[in-house]
Structure formats: C-alpha cells, structure tokens
JSON list of C-alpha atoms in Angstrom, two decimals:
[
{"chain": "A", "resi": 1, "resn": "MET", "atom": "CA", "xyz": [51.52, 55.78, -3.66]},
{"chain": "A", "resi": 2, "resn": "THR", "atom": "CA", "xyz": [49.64, 52.77, -5.04]},
{"chain": "A", "resi": 3, "resn": "ASP", "atom": "CA", "xyz": [47.09, 50.53, -3.33]},
{"chain": "A", "resi": 4, "resn": "ARG", "atom": "CA", "xyz": [49.79, 47.83, -3.26]},
{"chain": "A", "resi": 5, "resn": "TYR", "atom": "CA", "xyz": [51.41, 49.52, -0.25]},
{"chain": "A", "resi": 6, "resn": "LEU", "atom": "CA", "xyz": [48.31, 51.01, 1.36]},
{"chain": "A", "resi": 7, "resn": "ARG", "atom": "CA", "xyz": [48.36, 48.74, 4.42]},
{"chain": "A", "resi": 8, "resn": "SER", "atom": "CA", "xyz": [52.04, 49.56, 5.02]},
{"chain": "A", "resi": 9, "resn": "VAL", "atom": "CA", "xyz": [51.49, 53.30, 4.69]},
{"chain": "A", "resi": 10, "resn": "LEU", "atom": "CA", "xyz": [48.73, 53.11, 7.31]},
{"chain": "A", "resi": 11, "resn": "VAL", "atom": "CA", "xyz": [51.17, 51.80, 9.93]},
{"chain": "A", "resi": 12, "resn": "GLU", "atom": "CA", "xyz": [51.91, 54.47, 12.53]},
{"chain": "A", "resi": 13, "resn": "GLY", "atom": "CA", "xyz": [55.50, 55.66, 12.36]},
{"chain": "A", "resi": 14, "resn": "PHE", "atom": "CA", "xyz": [56.01, 54.35, 8.81]},
{"chain": "A", "resi": 15, "resn": "GLY", "atom": "CA", "xyz": [53.64, 56.19, 6.48]},
{"chain": "A", "resi": 16, "resn": "ALA", "atom": "CA", "xyz": [54.30, 57.44, 2.98]},
{"chain": "A", "resi": 17, "resn": "GLU", "atom": "CA", "xyz": [57.76, 58.69, 3.93]},
{"chain": "A", "resi": 18, "resn": "GLY", "atom": "CA", "xyz": [58.83, 55.25, 5.09]},
{"chain": "A", "resi": 19, "resn": "GLN", "atom": "CA", "xyz": [57.50, 53.69, 1.90]},
{"chain": "A", "resi": 20, "resn": "GLU", "atom": "CA", "xyz": [59.39, 56.20, -0.21]},
{"chain": "A", "resi": 21, "resn": "ARG", "atom": "CA", "xyz": [62.60, 55.45, 1.68]},
{"chain": "A", "resi": 22, "resn": "LEU", "atom": "CA", "xyz": [62.14, 51.75, 0.96]},
{"chain": "A", "resi": 23, "resn": "ALA", "atom": "CA", "xyz": [61.58, 52.49, -2.71]},
{"chain": "A", "resi": 24, "resn": "ARG", "atom": "CA", "xyz": [64.92, 54.33, -2.82]},
{"chain": "A", "resi": 25, "resn": "SER", "atom": "CA", "xyz": [66.80, 51.52, -1.05]},
{"chain": "A", "resi": 26, "resn": "THR", "atom": "CA", "xyz": [68.98, 48.69, -2.30]},
{"chain": "A", "resi": 27, "resn": "VAL", "atom": "CA", "xyz": [69.16, 45.50, -0.25]},
{"chain": "A", "resi": 28, "resn": "ALA", "atom": "CA", "xyz": [71.78, 42.84, -1.00]},
{"chain": "A", "resi": 29, "resn": "VAL", "atom": "CA", "xyz": [70.84, 39.33, 0.15]},
{"chain": "A", "resi": 30, "resn": "VAL", "atom": "CA", "xyz": [73.19, 36.34, 0.13]},
{"chain": "A", "resi": 31, "resn": "GLY", "atom": "CA", "xyz": [71.41, 32.99, 0.14]},
{"chain": "A", "resi": 32, "resn": "CYS", "atom": "CA", "xyz": [68.11, 31.97, -1.44]},
{"chain": "A", "resi": 33, "resn": "GLY", "atom": "CA", "xyz": [67.37, 29.01, 0.83]},
{"chain": "A", "resi": 34, "resn": "GLY", "atom": "CA", "xyz": [65.05, 28.80, 3.82]},
{"chain": "A", "resi": 35, "resn": "LEU", "atom": "CA", "xyz": [65.97, 32.16, 5.36]},
{"chain": "A", "resi": 36, "resn": "GLY", "atom": "CA", "xyz": [66.14, 33.79, 1.94]},
{"chain": "A", "resi": 37, "resn": "SER", "atom": "CA", "xyz": [62.75, 32.44, 0.87]},
{"chain": "A", "resi": 38, "resn": "ALA", "atom": "CA", "xyz": [61.05, 34.37, 3.67]},
{"chain": "A", "resi": 39, "resn": "SER", "atom": "CA", "xyz": [63.27, 37.44, 3.78]},
{"chain": "A", "resi": 40, "resn": "LEU", "atom": "CA", "xyz": [63.28, 38.01, 0.03]},
{"chain": "A", "resi": 41, "resn": "SER", "atom": "CA", "xyz": [59.54, 37.44, -0.34]},
{"chain": "A", "resi": 42, "resn": "TYR", "atom": "CA", "xyz": [58.67, 40.04, 2.28]},
{"chain": "A", "resi": 43, "resn": "LEU", "atom": "CA", "xyz": [61.25, 42.55, 1.08]},
{"chain": "A", "resi": 44, "resn": "ALA", "atom": "CA", "xyz": [59.88, 42.30, -2.45]},
{"chain": "A", "resi": 45, "resn": "ALA", "atom": "CA", "xyz": [56.28, 42.53, -1.26]},
{"chain": "A", "resi": 46, "resn": "ALA", "atom": "CA", "xyz": [57.17, 45.54, 0.91]},
{"chain": "A", "resi": 47, "resn": "GLY", "atom": "CA", "xyz": [58.45, 47.45, -2.11]},
{"chain": "A", "resi": 48, "resn": "VAL", "atom": "CA", "xyz": [62.21, 47.67, -1.63]},
{"chain": "A", "resi": 49, "resn": "GLY", "atom": "CA", "xyz": [63.42, 49.48, -4.74]},
{"chain": "A", "resi": 50, "resn": "ARG", "atom": "CA", "xyz": [66.25, 47.14, -5.65]},
{"chain": "A", "resi": 51, "resn": "LEU", "atom": "CA", "xyz": [67.03, 43.61, -4.48]},
{"chain": "A", "resi": 52, "resn": "VAL", "atom": "CA", "xyz": [70.46, 42.16, -5.25]},
{"chain": "A", "resi": 53, "resn": "ILE", "atom": "CA", "xyz": [70.50, 38.40, -4.66]},
{"chain": "A", "resi": 54, "resn": "ALA", "atom": "CA", "xyz": [73.29, 35.82, -4.78]},
{"chain": "A", "resi": 55, "resn": "ASP", "atom": "CA", "xyz": [73.32, 32.03, -4.58]},
{"chain": "A", "resi": 56, "resn": "SER", "atom": "CA", "xyz": [75.22, 29.31, -6.45]},
{"chain": "A", "resi": 57, "resn": "ASP", "atom": "CA", "xyz": [73.05, 26.33, -5.51]},
{"chain": "A", "resi": 58, "resn": "THR", "atom": "CA", "xyz": [70.32, 24.45, -7.37]},
{"chain": "A", "resi": 59, "resn": "VAL", "atom": "CA", "xyz": [66.93, 23.38, -6.07]},
{"chain": "A", "resi": 60, "resn": "SER", "atom": "CA", "xyz": [66.85, 19.90, -4.57]},
{"chain": "A", "resi": 61, "resn": "LEU", "atom": "CA", "xyz": [64.03, 17.76, -3.21]},
{"chain": "A", "resi": 62, "resn": "SER", "atom": "CA", "xyz": [65.24, 18.15, 0.38]},
{"chain": "A", "resi": 63, "resn": "ASN", "atom": "CA", "xyz": [64.99, 21.96, 0.05]},
{"chain": "A", "resi": 64, "resn": "LEU", "atom": "CA", "xyz": [61.24, 21.97, -0.50]},
{"chain": "A", "resi": 65, "resn": "GLN", "atom": "CA", "xyz": [60.39, 21.20, 3.12]},
{"chain": "A", "resi": 66, "resn": "ARG", "atom": "CA", "xyz": [61.28, 24.82, 4.06]},
{"chain": "A", "resi": 67, "resn": "GLN", "atom": "CA", "xyz": [62.33, 26.77, 0.94]},
{"chain": "A", "resi": 68, "resn": "VAL", "atom": "CA", "xyz": [58.91, 27.98, -0.10]},
{"chain": "A", "resi": 69, "resn": "LEU", "atom": "CA", "xyz": [60.09, 30.05, -3.08]},
{"chain": "A", "resi": 70, "resn": "TYR", "atom": "CA", "xyz": [60.43, 26.83, -5.11]},
{"chain": "A", "resi": 71, "resn": "THR", "atom": "CA", "xyz": [58.27, 24.06, -6.53]},
{"chain": "A", "resi": 72, "resn": "THR", "atom": "CA", "xyz": [58.83, 20.38, -7.23]},
{"chain": "A", "resi": 73, "resn": "ALA", "atom": "CA", "xyz": [58.98, 21.14, -10.95]},
{"chain": "A", "resi": 74, "resn": "GLN", "atom": "CA", "xyz": [62.05, 23.35, -10.35]},
{"chain": "A", "resi": 75, "resn": "ILE", "atom": "CA", "xyz": [64.26, 20.62, -8.88]},
{"chain": "A", "resi": 76, "resn": "GLY", "atom": "CA", "xyz": [67.68, 20.86, -10.53]},
{"chain": "A", "resi": 77, "resn": "CYS", "atom": "CA", "xyz": [67.20, 24.50, -11.57]},
{"chain": "A", "resi": 78, "resn": "ASP", "atom": "CA", "xyz": [69.35, 27.41, -10.37]},
{"chain": "A", "resi": 79, "resn": "LYS", "atom": "CA", "xyz": [67.89, 28.75, -7.14]},
{"chain": "A", "resi": 80, "resn": "VAL", "atom": "CA", "xyz": [68.75, 32.37, -7.78]},
{"chain": "A", "resi": 81, "resn": "LEU", "atom": "CA", "xyz": [67.04, 32.37, -11.19]},
{"chain": "A", "resi": 82, "resn": "CYS", "atom": "CA", "xyz": [63.92, 30.65, -9.85]},
{"chain": "A", "resi": 83, "resn": "ALA", "atom": "CA", "xyz": [63.87, 33.03, -6.90]},
{"chain": "A", "resi": 84, "resn": "ALA", "atom": "CA", "xyz": [64.13, 36.06, -9.18]},
{"chain": "A", "resi": 85, "resn": "ASP", "atom": "CA", "xyz": [61.19, 34.87, -11.29]},
{"chain": "A", "resi": 86, "resn": "ARG", "atom": "CA", "xyz": [59.06, 34.35, -8.18]},
{"chain": "A", "resi": 87, "resn": "LEU", "atom": "CA", "xyz": [60.01, 37.71, -6.67]},
{"chain": "A", "resi": 88, "resn": "ARG", "atom": "CA", "xyz": [59.15, 39.52, -9.92]},
{"chain": "A", "resi": 89, "resn": "ALA", "atom": "CA", "xyz": [55.79, 37.76, -9.86]},
{"chain": "A", "resi": 90, "resn": "ILE", "atom": "CA", "xyz": [55.24, 38.96, -6.28]},
{"chain": "A", "resi": 91, "resn": "ASN", "atom": "CA", "xyz": [56.11, 42.56, -7.16]},
{"chain": "A", "resi": 92, "resn": "PRO", "atom": "CA", "xyz": [57.08, 43.58, -10.71]},
{"chain": "A", "resi": 93, "resn": "ASN", "atom": "CA", "xyz": [57.99, 47.07, -9.46]},
{"chain": "A", "resi": 94, "resn": "VAL", "atom": "CA", "xyz": [61.11, 45.81, -7.68]},
{"chain": "A", "resi": 95, "resn": "ASP", "atom": "CA", "xyz": [64.38, 45.76, -9.63]},
{"chain": "A", "resi": 96, "resn": "ILE", "atom": "CA", "xyz": [65.89, 42.29, -9.14]},
{"chain": "A", "resi": 97, "resn": "VAL", "atom": "CA", "xyz": [69.62, 41.90, -9.78]},
{"chain": "A", "resi": 98, "resn": "VAL", "atom": "CA", "xyz": [70.90, 38.31, -9.91]},
{"chain": "A", "resi": 99, "resn": "HIS", "atom": "CA", "xyz": [74.34, 36.92, -9.11]},
{"chain": "A", "resi": 100, "resn": "ASN", "atom": "CA", "xyz": [74.49, 33.18, -9.78]},
{"chain": "A", "resi": 101, "resn": "MET", "atom": "CA", "xyz": [77.61, 32.65, -7.68]},
{"chain": "A", "resi": 102, "resn": "SER", "atom": "CA", "xyz": [79.02, 32.29, -4.19]},
{"chain": "A", "resi": 103, "resn": "ILE", "atom": "CA", "xyz": [80.19, 35.53, -2.57]},
{"chain": "A", "resi": 104, "resn": "ASN", "atom": "CA", "xyz": [83.85, 35.81, -1.60]},
{"chain": "A", "resi": 105, "resn": "VAL", "atom": "CA", "xyz": [86.44, 38.51, -0.87]},
{"chain": "A", "resi": 106, "resn": "ASP", "atom": "CA", "xyz": [87.13, 38.99, -4.57]},
{"chain": "A", "resi": 107, "resn": "ASN", "atom": "CA", "xyz": [83.57, 39.59, -5.78]},
{"chain": "A", "resi": 108, "resn": "PHE", "atom": "CA", "xyz": [82.01, 41.20, -2.70]},
{"chain": "A", "resi": 109, "resn": "ALA", "atom": "CA", "xyz": [82.61, 44.77, -3.88]},
{"chain": "A", "resi": 110, "resn": "ASP", "atom": "CA", "xyz": [80.81, 44.17, -7.17]},
{"chain": "A", "resi": 111, "resn": "PHE", "atom": "CA", "xyz": [77.96, 42.36, -5.44]},
{"chain": "A", "resi": 112, "resn": "ALA", "atom": "CA", "xyz": [77.51, 45.03, -2.76]},
{"chain": "A", "resi": 113, "resn": "SER", "atom": "CA", "xyz": [77.90, 48.04, -5.06]},
{"chain": "A", "resi": 114, "resn": "GLY", "atom": "CA", "xyz": [75.17, 50.54, -4.26]},
{"chain": "A", "resi": 115, "resn": "ALA", "atom": "CA", "xyz": [73.74, 48.47, -1.40]},
{"chain": "A", "resi": 116, "resn": "ASP", "atom": "CA", "xyz": [72.33, 50.15, 1.69]},
{"chain": "A", "resi": 117, "resn": "ILE", "atom": "CA", "xyz": [72.37, 46.97, 3.79]},
{"chain": "A", "resi": 118, "resn": "ILE", "atom": "CA", "xyz": [73.66, 43.38, 3.53]},
{"chain": "A", "resi": 119, "resn": "ILE", "atom": "CA", "xyz": [71.56, 40.42, 4.71]},
{"chain": "A", "resi": 120, "resn": "ASP", "atom": "CA", "xyz": [73.07, 37.04, 5.50]},
{"chain": "A", "resi": 121, "resn": "CYS", "atom": "CA", "xyz": [70.67, 34.22, 4.61]},
{"chain": "A", "resi": 122, "resn": "THR", "atom": "CA", "xyz": [73.35, 31.56, 4.29]},
{"chain": "A", "resi": 123, "resn": "ASP", "atom": "CA", "xyz": [74.24, 28.45, 6.27]},
{"chain": "A", "resi": 124, "resn": "ASN", "atom": "CA", "xyz": [77.92, 28.64, 5.37]},
{"chain": "A", "resi": 125, "resn": "TYR", "atom": "CA", "xyz": [80.38, 29.88, 8.01]},
{"chain": "A", "resi": 126, "resn": "ALA", "atom": "CA", "xyz": [83.09, 30.94, 5.56]},
{"chain": "A", "resi": 127, "resn": "THR", "atom": "CA", "xyz": [80.65, 33.07, 3.56]},
{"chain": "A", "resi": 128, "resn": "ARG", "atom": "CA", "xyz": [79.23, 34.59, 6.76]},
{"chain": "A", "resi": 129, "resn": "TYR", "atom": "CA", "xyz": [82.71, 35.66, 7.90]},
{"chain": "A", "resi": 130, "resn": "THR", "atom": "CA", "xyz": [83.43, 37.17, 4.51]},
{"chain": "A", "resi": 131, "resn": "LEU", "atom": "CA", "xyz": [80.15, 39.11, 4.56]},
{"chain": "A", "resi": 132, "resn": "SER", "atom": "CA", "xyz": [80.80, 40.34, 8.09]},
{"chain": "A", "resi": 133, "resn": "MET", "atom": "CA", "xyz": [84.37, 41.45, 7.47]},
{"chain": "A", "resi": 134, "resn": "LYS", "atom": "CA", "xyz": [83.73, 43.06, 4.09]},
{"chain": "A", "resi": 135, "resn": "SER", "atom": "CA", "xyz": [80.57, 44.78, 5.34]},
{"chain": "A", "resi": 136, "resn": "LYS", "atom": "CA", "xyz": [82.54, 46.33, 8.19]},
{"chain": "A", "resi": 137, "resn": "GLU", "atom": "CA", "xyz": [85.34, 47.39, 5.83]},
{"chain": "A", "resi": 138, "resn": "SER", "atom": "CA", "xyz": [82.71, 48.98, 3.56]},
{"chain": "A", "resi": 139, "resn": "SER", "atom": "CA", "xyz": [80.83, 50.62, 6.47]},
{"chain": "A", "resi": 140, "resn": "LEU", "atom": "CA", "xyz": [77.67, 48.74, 5.52]},
{"chain": "A", "resi": 141, "resn": "PRO", "atom": "CA", "xyz": [75.09, 47.52, 8.03]},
{"chain": "A", "resi": 142, "resn": "PHE", "atom": "CA", "xyz": [74.92, 43.73, 8.17]},
{"chain": "A", "resi": 143, "resn": "ILE", "atom": "CA", "xyz": [72.06, 41.50, 9.31]},
{"chain": "A", "resi": 144, "resn": "TYR", "atom": "CA", "xyz": [73.12, 38.06, 10.53]},
{"chain": "A", "resi": 145, "resn": "ALA", "atom": "CA", "xyz": [70.79, 35.13, 11.12]},
{"chain": "A", "resi": 146, "resn": "THR", "atom": "CA", "xyz": [70.86, 31.40, 11.60]},
{"chain": "A", "resi": 147, "resn": "ALA", "atom": "CA", "xyz": [68.08, 28.83, 11.95]},
{"chain": "A", "resi": 148, "resn": "GLU", "atom": "CA", "xyz": [68.23, 25.21, 13.03]},
{"chain": "A", "resi": 149, "resn": "GLY", "atom": "CA", "xyz": [66.17, 22.72, 14.99]},
{"chain": "A", "resi": 150, "resn": "MET", "atom": "CA", "xyz": [63.39, 24.70, 16.62]},
{"chain": "A", "resi": 151, "resn": "GLY", "atom": "CA", "xyz": [65.17, 28.02, 17.00]},
{"chain": "A", "resi": 152, "resn": "GLY", "atom": "CA", "xyz": [67.42, 30.67, 15.57]},
{"chain": "A", "resi": 153, "resn": "GLN", "atom": "CA", "xyz": [69.25, 33.97, 16.02]},
{"chain": "A", "resi": 154, "resn": "VAL", "atom": "CA", "xyz": [69.17, 37.43, 14.45]},
{"chain": "A", "resi": 155, "resn": "ALA", "atom": "CA", "xyz": [71.45, 40.44, 14.95]},
{"chain": "A", "resi": 156, "resn": "LEU", "atom": "CA", "xyz": [72.03, 43.77, 13.24]},
{"chain": "A", "resi": 157, "resn": "PHE", "atom": "CA", "xyz": [75.62, 45.01, 13.03]},
{"chain": "A", "resi": 158, "resn": "THR", "atom": "CA", "xyz": [76.30, 48.63, 12.06]},
{"chain": "A", "resi": 159, "resn": "PRO", "atom": "CA", "xyz": [79.29, 50.98, 11.80]},
{"chain": "A", "resi": 160, "resn": "ARG", "atom": "CA", "xyz": [77.75, 53.10, 14.56]},
{"chain": "A", "resi": 161, "resn": "HIS", "atom": "CA", "xyz": [77.78, 50.23, 17.06]},
{"chain": "A", "resi": 162, "resn": "GLY", "atom": "CA", "xyz": [81.17, 49.03, 15.83]},
{"chain": "A", "resi": 163, "resn": "LEU", "atom": "CA", "xyz": [81.02, 45.31, 16.61]},
{"chain": "A", "resi": 164, "resn": "TYR", "atom": "CA", "xyz": [80.36, 42.86, 13.77]},
{"chain": "A", "resi": 165, "resn": "TYR", "atom": "CA", "xyz": [79.85, 39.09, 13.75]},
{"chain": "A", "resi": 166, "resn": "HIS", "atom": "CA", "xyz": [83.54, 38.31, 13.24]},
{"chain": "A", "resi": 167, "resn": "ASP", "atom": "CA", "xyz": [84.46, 40.56, 16.18]},
{"chain": "A", "resi": 168, "resn": "LEU", "atom": "CA", "xyz": [82.31, 38.46, 18.50]},
{"chain": "A", "resi": 169, "resn": "TYR", "atom": "CA", "xyz": [83.61, 35.16, 17.10]},
{"chain": "A", "resi": 170, "resn": "PRO", "atom": "CA", "xyz": [87.20, 35.80, 15.91]},
{"chain": "A", "resi": 171, "resn": "GLU", "atom": "CA", "xyz": [87.84, 32.14, 15.08]},
{"chain": "A", "resi": 172, "resn": "PRO", "atom": "CA", "xyz": [85.53, 30.62, 12.44]},
{"chain": "A", "resi": 173, "resn": "ALA", "atom": "CA", "xyz": [83.80, 27.49, 13.62]},
{"chain": "A", "resi": 174, "resn": "GLU", "atom": "CA", "xyz": [84.26, 24.28, 11.69]},
{"chain": "A", "resi": 175, "resn": "GLN", "atom": "CA", "xyz": [81.51, 23.83, 9.12]},
{"chain": "A", "resi": 176, "resn": "ARG", "atom": "CA", "xyz": [79.09, 21.25, 10.45]},
{"chain": "A", "resi": 177, "resn": "PRO", "atom": "CA", "xyz": [77.33, 18.60, 8.40]},
{"chain": "A", "resi": 178, "resn": "VAL", "atom": "CA", "xyz": [73.67, 19.08, 7.51]},
{"chain": "A", "resi": 179, "resn": "VAL", "atom": "CA", "xyz": [71.56, 19.79, 10.60]},
{"chain": "A", "resi": 180, "resn": "GLY", "atom": "CA", "xyz": [67.83, 19.40, 11.11]},
{"chain": "A", "resi": 181, "resn": "VAL", "atom": "CA", "xyz": [65.38, 22.27, 11.06]},
{"chain": "A", "resi": 182, "resn": "MET", "atom": "CA", "xyz": [61.60, 22.34, 11.29]},
{"chain": "A", "resi": 183, "resn": "PRO", "atom": "CA", "xyz": [59.90, 23.91, 8.24]},
{"chain": "A", "resi": 184, "resn": "PRO", "atom": "CA", "xyz": [58.51, 27.12, 9.83]},
{"chain": "A", "resi": 185, "resn": "ILE", "atom": "CA", "xyz": [61.71, 28.09, 11.65]},
{"chain": "A", "resi": 186, "resn": "PRO", "atom": "CA", "xyz": [63.66, 29.60, 8.70]},
{"chain": "A", "resi": 187, "resn": "GLY", "atom": "CA", "xyz": [60.44, 31.38, 7.74]},
{"chain": "A", "resi": 188, "resn": "ILE", "atom": "CA", "xyz": [60.10, 32.98, 11.16]},
{"chain": "A", "resi": 189, "resn": "ILE", "atom": "CA", "xyz": [63.77, 33.98, 11.37]},
{"chain": "A", "resi": 190, "resn": "GLY", "atom": "CA", "xyz": [63.90, 35.15, 7.75]},
{"chain": "A", "resi": 191, "resn": "ALA", "atom": "CA", "xyz": [60.82, 37.30, 8.29]},
{"chain": "A", "resi": 192, "resn": "ILE", "atom": "CA", "xyz": [62.53, 38.92, 11.29]},
{"chain": "A", "resi": 193, "resn": "GLU", "atom": "CA", "xyz": [65.52, 39.71, 9.07]},
{"chain": "A", "resi": 194, "resn": "ALA", "atom": "CA", "xyz": [63.20, 41.40, 6.58]},
{"chain": "A", "resi": 195, "resn": "SER", "atom": "CA", "xyz": [61.49, 43.32, 9.37]},
{"chain": "A", "resi": 196, "resn": "GLU", "atom": "CA", "xyz": [64.84, 44.55, 10.71]},
{"chain": "A", "resi": 197, "resn": "ALA", "atom": "CA", "xyz": [65.93, 45.70, 7.25]},
{"chain": "A", "resi": 198, "resn": "ILE", "atom": "CA", "xyz": [62.64, 47.53, 6.69]},
{"chain": "A", "resi": 199, "resn": "LYS", "atom": "CA", "xyz": [62.89, 49.27, 10.08]},
{"chain": "A", "resi": 200, "resn": "TYR", "atom": "CA", "xyz": [66.51, 50.24, 9.55]},
{"chain": "A", "resi": 201, "resn": "LEU", "atom": "CA", "xyz": [65.96, 51.58, 6.04]},
{"chain": "A", "resi": 202, "resn": "SER", "atom": "CA", "xyz": [62.80, 53.49, 6.88]},
{"chain": "A", "resi": 203, "resn": "GLY", "atom": "CA", "xyz": [63.94, 54.80, 10.27]},
{"chain": "A", "resi": 204, "resn": "MET", "atom": "CA", "xyz": [60.99, 53.20, 12.03]},
{"chain": "A", "resi": 205, "resn": "GLY", "atom": "CA", "xyz": [61.01, 51.73, 15.54]},
{"chain": "A", "resi": 206, "resn": "ASP", "atom": "CA", "xyz": [63.76, 50.06, 17.55]},
{"chain": "A", "resi": 207, "resn": "THR", "atom": "CA", "xyz": [66.04, 47.67, 15.69]},
{"chain": "A", "resi": 208, "resn": "LEU", "atom": "CA", "xyz": [68.36, 44.90, 16.85]},
{"chain": "A", "resi": 209, "resn": "GLU", "atom": "CA", "xyz": [71.35, 47.17, 16.30]},
{"chain": "A", "resi": 210, "resn": "GLY", "atom": "CA", "xyz": [74.03, 46.00, 18.72]},
{"chain": "A", "resi": 211, "resn": "ARG", "atom": "CA", "xyz": [71.75, 43.28, 20.06]},
{"chain": "A", "resi": 212, "resn": "LEU", "atom": "CA", "xyz": [71.23, 39.57, 19.49]},
{"chain": "A", "resi": 213, "resn": "LEU", "atom": "CA", "xyz": [67.78, 37.98, 19.41]},
{"chain": "A", "resi": 214, "resn": "VAL", "atom": "CA", "xyz": [67.68, 34.29, 20.33]},
{"chain": "A", "resi": 215, "resn": "ALA", "atom": "CA", "xyz": [64.44, 32.47, 19.50]},
{"chain": "A", "resi": 216, "resn": "ASP", "atom": "CA", "xyz": [63.50, 29.08, 20.92]},
{"chain": "A", "resi": 217, "resn": "MET", "atom": "CA", "xyz": [60.21, 28.02, 19.38]},
{"chain": "A", "resi": 218, "resn": "LYS", "atom": "CA", "xyz": [60.19, 24.76, 21.32]},
{"chain": "A", "resi": 219, "resn": "ARG", "atom": "CA", "xyz": [59.85, 26.76, 24.54]},
{"chain": "A", "resi": 220, "resn": "MET", "atom": "CA", "xyz": [58.15, 29.65, 22.69]},
{"chain": "A", "resi": 221, "resn": "SER", "atom": "CA", "xyz": [60.64, 32.16, 24.04]},
{"chain": "A", "resi": 222, "resn": "PHE", "atom": "CA", "xyz": [62.53, 35.16, 22.67]},
{"chain": "A", "resi": 223, "resn": "ASP", "atom": "CA", "xyz": [65.58, 36.50, 24.53]},
{"chain": "A", "resi": 224, "resn": "ILE", "atom": "CA", "xyz": [67.56, 39.61, 23.60]},
{"chain": "A", "resi": 225, "resn": "PHE", "atom": "CA", "xyz": [71.20, 40.17, 24.58]},
{"chain": "A", "resi": 226, "resn": "GLU", "atom": "CA", "xyz": [73.26, 43.35, 24.41]},
{"chain": "A", "resi": 227, "resn": "LEU", "atom": "CA", "xyz": [76.32, 42.43, 22.36]},
{"chain": "A", "resi": 228, "resn": "GLY", "atom": "CA", "xyz": [79.40, 42.73, 24.50]},
{"chain": "A", "resi": 229, "resn": "MET", "atom": "CA", "xyz": [77.39, 43.88, 27.51]},
{"chain": "A", "resi": 230, "resn": "GLY", "atom": "CA", "xyz": [75.53, 40.79, 28.77]},
{"chain": "A", "resi": 231, "resn": "ARG", "atom": "CA", "xyz": [71.85, 40.00, 28.87]},
{"chain": "A", "resi": 232, "resn": "LEU", "atom": "CA", "xyz": [69.22, 42.76, 28.85]}
]
C-alpha cells in the first residue's frame, strides 16, 4: 500500500482491505460534465482500479463555470479525451478506458462489460432511462444523480432492493432546455456519487441503497426518502 492512499487506509472501517477492494473494482461513468468532473476526479484519486468513461460532447466556454476537469485552452476538444488525460495526471495507477460516444441500448453491453457499478453523470433523460433499464437487466448497481439551480438528488439502485429509476418514473419526462446551476452544486452532488460508489465497492458504512437524497443548498438542507415507502 503506497503513501498515495495512506489517509484513506487510516479511515476506520475502510483500511487496507477497503483500498484493495477499490483497486480490484471497475466503475463505469456516463457523462464527463459537471457531475462527472467531481465524481471522476475523486474516484481516480481514491484509487479505483479501472474507470470506464463515456461522453460524446466537446468542451465549450459555458461548461467552464462548473466543469472543473477542463481549461479554456481545451474549448472545442473532446471532453472524454481531455478528461482521461486529466484523470491519468491525477493518478497514473488507474486504468482509464475511453468511449467517445453516447450510450444507448445497442452499445451498453460493450460499455458496461466488466463493470461493478454504473454511475449516471448525465443531464439527458433518454440516456438516464437507458442506463437504468440496462443496469437492472444486467443486475448492476446504478447510481443516479441530478443537479440544477441550488440543489440536486442522488440515489443508489441495486438488484437487492429491486427498484430502479425507471420503475419510479415509468414515463420519461420531456427533455427540458438548458437550466441554470450554480458552480459548486454539480461538484457537491458528484462528490456524493463518488462517495456512494466507494462505500458500496468497499463494503463500508451505510449507502443510499433504496433511498433518495435530496439536497437544497439554498436552505442548506439534506432530506432522505425511502424509495417506495415515504419519507424517513
């Protein structure tokens, strides 16, 4: 165990065993935007063995307000390639696998091959439904999140609990136009996604399995709801 992970190993309930479990894990992340910038950065820094990332977008000026993986000089470049370079710079020990494409029902199996968990860092409803449905079909745990305005949501769906995102919302909502979001919000929500993945993969602590976290940073409140069972 190297000094790189010393502060993680010192955490009670995690230790060297938790770090070794992370090192053996594969995490598949869809979306390298605001949520992905935070989630991917912390997963790489934490020492996840293999990160599989997918995005078909390019860096634009309006991204830079919240997508901290990128620089002004990278405007017009492929996000997923820029993200991979940055993540390798953060931790060269992590195997980064890149898919410069949107994920759909036809390519999900190839994208998710070998994954231990799927993380949704998108802002696209159609992609989210695909990820949810295909994750359930593949018996893969699925972390959902969204961030807008001054708040966001995070949930962990697993085969053990049974319910997935598309079970809660059977009819896809109409894709909305661009919405506002304050710069730190995707960072906060994306970091929670990374934390949930780390806990799930290492077997540490209580996760959001079967629960929905709703954050309102304007009121500085966090509420947790049991999915299908009402508020805790």
